[in-house]
mmCIF file of C-alpha atoms and ligand atoms in Angstrom:
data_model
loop_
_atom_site.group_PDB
_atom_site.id
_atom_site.type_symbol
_atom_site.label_atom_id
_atom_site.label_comp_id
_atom_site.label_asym_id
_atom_site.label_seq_id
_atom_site.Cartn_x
_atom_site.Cartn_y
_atom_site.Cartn_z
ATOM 1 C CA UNK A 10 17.821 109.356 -210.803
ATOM 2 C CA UNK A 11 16.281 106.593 -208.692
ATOM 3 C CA UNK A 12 17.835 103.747 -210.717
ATOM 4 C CA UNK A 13 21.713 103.209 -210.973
ATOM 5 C CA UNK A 14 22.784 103.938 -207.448
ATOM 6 C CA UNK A 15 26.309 102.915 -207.597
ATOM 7 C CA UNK A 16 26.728 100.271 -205.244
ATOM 8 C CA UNK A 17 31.160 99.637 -205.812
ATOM 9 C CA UNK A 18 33.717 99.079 -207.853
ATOM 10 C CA UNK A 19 34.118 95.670 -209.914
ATOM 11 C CA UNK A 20 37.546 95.378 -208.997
ATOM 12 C CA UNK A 21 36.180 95.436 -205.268
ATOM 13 C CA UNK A 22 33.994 92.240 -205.709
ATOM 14 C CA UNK A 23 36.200 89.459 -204.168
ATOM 15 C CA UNK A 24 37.408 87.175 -207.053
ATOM 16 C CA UNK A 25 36.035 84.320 -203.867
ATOM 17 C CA UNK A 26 33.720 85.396 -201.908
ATOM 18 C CA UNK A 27 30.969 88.254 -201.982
ATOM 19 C CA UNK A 28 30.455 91.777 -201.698
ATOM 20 C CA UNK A 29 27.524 92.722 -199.203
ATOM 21 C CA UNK A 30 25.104 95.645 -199.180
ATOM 22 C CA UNK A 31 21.866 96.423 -198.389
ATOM 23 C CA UNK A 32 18.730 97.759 -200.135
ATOM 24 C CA UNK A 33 15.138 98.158 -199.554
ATOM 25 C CA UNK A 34 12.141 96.186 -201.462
ATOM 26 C CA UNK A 35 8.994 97.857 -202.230
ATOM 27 C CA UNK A 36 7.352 97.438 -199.475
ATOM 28 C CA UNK A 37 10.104 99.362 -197.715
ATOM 29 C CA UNK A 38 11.834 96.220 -195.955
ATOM 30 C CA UNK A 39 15.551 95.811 -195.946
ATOM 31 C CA UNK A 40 17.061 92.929 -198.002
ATOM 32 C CA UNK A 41 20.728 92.018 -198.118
ATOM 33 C CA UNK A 42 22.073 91.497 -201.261
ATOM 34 C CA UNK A 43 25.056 90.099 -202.579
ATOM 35 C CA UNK A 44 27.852 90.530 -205.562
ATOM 36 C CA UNK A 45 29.855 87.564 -206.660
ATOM 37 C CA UNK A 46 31.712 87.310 -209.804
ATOM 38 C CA UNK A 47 30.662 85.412 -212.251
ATOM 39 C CA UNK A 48 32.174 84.181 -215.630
ATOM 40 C CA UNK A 49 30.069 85.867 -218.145
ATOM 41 C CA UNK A 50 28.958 89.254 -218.616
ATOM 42 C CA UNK A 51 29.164 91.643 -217.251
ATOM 43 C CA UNK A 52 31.468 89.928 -214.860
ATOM 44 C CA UNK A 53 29.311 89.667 -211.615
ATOM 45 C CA UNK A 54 25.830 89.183 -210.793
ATOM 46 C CA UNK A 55 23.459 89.957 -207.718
ATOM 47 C CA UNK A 56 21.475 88.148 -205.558
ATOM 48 C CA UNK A 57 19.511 88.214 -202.622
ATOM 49 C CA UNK A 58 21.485 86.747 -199.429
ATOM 50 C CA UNK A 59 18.983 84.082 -198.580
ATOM 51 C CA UNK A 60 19.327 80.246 -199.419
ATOM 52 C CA UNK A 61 15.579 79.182 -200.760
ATOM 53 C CA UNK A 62 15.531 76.232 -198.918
ATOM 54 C CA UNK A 63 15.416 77.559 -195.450
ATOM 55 C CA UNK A 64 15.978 81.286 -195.740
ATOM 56 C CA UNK A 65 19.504 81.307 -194.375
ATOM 57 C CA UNK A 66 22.272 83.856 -195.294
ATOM 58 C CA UNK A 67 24.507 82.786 -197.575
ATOM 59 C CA UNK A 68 26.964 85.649 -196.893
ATOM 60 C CA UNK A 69 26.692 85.992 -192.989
ATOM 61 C CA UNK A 70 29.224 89.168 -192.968
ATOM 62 C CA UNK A 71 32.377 87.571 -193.728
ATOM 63 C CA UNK A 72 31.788 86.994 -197.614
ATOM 64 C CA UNK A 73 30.207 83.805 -199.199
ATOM 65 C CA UNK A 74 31.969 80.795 -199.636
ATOM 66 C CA UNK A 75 32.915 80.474 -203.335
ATOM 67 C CA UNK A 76 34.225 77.330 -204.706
ATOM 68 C CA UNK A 77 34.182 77.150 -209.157
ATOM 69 C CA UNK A 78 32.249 79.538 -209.734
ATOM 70 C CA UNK A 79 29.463 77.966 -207.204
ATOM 71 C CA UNK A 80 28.210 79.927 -204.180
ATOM 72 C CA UNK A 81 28.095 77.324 -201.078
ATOM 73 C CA UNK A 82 25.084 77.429 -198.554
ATOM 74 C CA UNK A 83 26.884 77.418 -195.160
ATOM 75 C CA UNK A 84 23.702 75.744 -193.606
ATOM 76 C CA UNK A 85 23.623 72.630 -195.174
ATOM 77 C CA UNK A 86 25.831 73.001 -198.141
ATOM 78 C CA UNK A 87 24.248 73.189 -201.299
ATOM 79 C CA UNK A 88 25.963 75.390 -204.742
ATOM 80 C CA UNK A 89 24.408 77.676 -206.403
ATOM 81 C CA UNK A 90 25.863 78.550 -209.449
ATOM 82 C CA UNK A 91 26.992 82.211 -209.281
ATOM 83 C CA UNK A 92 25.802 83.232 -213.378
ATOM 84 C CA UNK A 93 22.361 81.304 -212.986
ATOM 85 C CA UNK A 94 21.567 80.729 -209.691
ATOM 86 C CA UNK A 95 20.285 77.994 -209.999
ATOM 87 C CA UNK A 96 21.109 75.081 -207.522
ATOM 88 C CA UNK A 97 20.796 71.336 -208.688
ATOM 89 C CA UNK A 98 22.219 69.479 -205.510
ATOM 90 C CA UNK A 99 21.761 68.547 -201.927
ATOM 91 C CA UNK A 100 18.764 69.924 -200.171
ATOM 92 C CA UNK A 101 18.049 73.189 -202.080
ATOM 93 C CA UNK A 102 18.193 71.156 -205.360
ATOM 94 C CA UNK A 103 15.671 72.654 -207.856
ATOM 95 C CA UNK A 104 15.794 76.011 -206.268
ATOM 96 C CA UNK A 105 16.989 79.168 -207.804
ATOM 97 C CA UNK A 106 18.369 82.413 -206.116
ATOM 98 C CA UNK A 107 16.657 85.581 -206.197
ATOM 99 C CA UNK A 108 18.246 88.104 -209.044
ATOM 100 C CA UNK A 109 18.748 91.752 -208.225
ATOM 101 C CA UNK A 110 19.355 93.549 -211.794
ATOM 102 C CA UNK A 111 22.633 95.699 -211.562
ATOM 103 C CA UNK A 112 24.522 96.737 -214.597
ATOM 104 C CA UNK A 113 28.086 97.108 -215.078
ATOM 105 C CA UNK A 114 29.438 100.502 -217.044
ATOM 106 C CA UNK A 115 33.387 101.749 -216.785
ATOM 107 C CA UNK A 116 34.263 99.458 -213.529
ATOM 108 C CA UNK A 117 30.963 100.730 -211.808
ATOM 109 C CA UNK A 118 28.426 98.295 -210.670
ATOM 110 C CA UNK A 119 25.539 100.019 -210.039
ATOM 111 C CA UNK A 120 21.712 98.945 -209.104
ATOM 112 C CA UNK A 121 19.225 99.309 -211.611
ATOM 113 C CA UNK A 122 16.821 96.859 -210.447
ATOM 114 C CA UNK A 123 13.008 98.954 -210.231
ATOM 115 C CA UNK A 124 12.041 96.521 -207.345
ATOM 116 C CA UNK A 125 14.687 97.995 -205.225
ATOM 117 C CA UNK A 126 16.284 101.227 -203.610
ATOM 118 C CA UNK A 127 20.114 100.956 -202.480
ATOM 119 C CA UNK A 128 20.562 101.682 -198.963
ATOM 120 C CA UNK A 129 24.090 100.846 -198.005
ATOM 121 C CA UNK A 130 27.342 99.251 -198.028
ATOM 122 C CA UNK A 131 27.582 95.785 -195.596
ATOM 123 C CA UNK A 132 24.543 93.989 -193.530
ATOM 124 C CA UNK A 133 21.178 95.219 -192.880
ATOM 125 C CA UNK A 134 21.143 97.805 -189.825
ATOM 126 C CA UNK A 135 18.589 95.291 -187.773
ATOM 127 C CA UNK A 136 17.397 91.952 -187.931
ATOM 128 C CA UNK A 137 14.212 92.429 -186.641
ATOM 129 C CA UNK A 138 12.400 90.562 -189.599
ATOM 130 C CA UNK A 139 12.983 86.750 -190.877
ATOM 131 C CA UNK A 140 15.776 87.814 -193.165
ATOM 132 C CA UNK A 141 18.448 86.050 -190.592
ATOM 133 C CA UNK A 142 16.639 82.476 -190.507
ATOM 134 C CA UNK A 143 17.732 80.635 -187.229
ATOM 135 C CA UNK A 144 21.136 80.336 -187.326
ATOM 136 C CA UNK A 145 21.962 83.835 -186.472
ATOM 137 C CA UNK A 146 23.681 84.836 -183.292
ATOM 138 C CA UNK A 147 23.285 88.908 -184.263
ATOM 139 C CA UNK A 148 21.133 89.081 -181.063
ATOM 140 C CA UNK A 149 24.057 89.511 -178.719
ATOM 141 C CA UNK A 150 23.930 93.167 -177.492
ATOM 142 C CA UNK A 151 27.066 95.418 -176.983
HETATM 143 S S1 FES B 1297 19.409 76.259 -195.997
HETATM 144 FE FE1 FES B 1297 20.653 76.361 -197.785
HETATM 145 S S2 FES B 1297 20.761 74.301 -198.428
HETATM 146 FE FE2 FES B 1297 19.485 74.264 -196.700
#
């Protein structure tokens, strides 16, 4: 079926910190998304990996910085909270994250949001849109 692509484990979402994968939007564009736990049910939640304010990443490959149950923007340091995401401080105050619907069943967390198709594990495979925002230094070649 098209919805419920298993995307991990529960126990693999970082208790601080963020699991990373990719999936593609309807109009066939690659979005990052992340996991982060989160204190209600069904344990964790999923987001898009962009701050609202200026489109950064909040997980920029390494896992999100988590601090009480807030997700940190590592551009100019605003929380999200990791249930709601919602943000009501510093610059991105009055913003919200985007949701990606996942559901949880026997320790899976799979996608089940319509508006999206799971690609893979970890970052997008380019950045050749304005998913990175301008702190990204992924432009260095091999
Ligand atoms: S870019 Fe995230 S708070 Fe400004």
């Amino acid at each position: 079926m098209a919805a419920g692509a298993r995307i991990t484990s529960i126990d693999e979402v970082p208790e601080r910190g963020s699991h990373l994968f990719t999936v593609s939007d309807s109009h066939g564009t690659d979005r990052e998304v992340i996991l982060v736990r989160c204190g209600e049910d069904p344990g964790v939640r999923a987001w898009v990996n962009v701050c609202p304010h200026e489109y950064q990443r909040l997980d920029r490959g390494r896992g999100a910085a988590m601090r009480e149950g807030e997700i940190i923007c590592p551009k100019h340091g605003s929380m999200f909270d990791a249930c709601a995401g919602d943000c009501d401080n510093g610059e991105a105050a009055g913003t919200t994250l985007t949701a990606v619907e996942i559901a949880v069943e026997d320790g899976a967390v799979s996608l089940v949001d319509e508006g999206y198709t799971y690609r893979h594990d970890g970052p997008r495979d380019n950045d050749d849109d304005d998913n990175d925002g301008p702190s990204s230094t992924s432009h260095i070649g091999f």
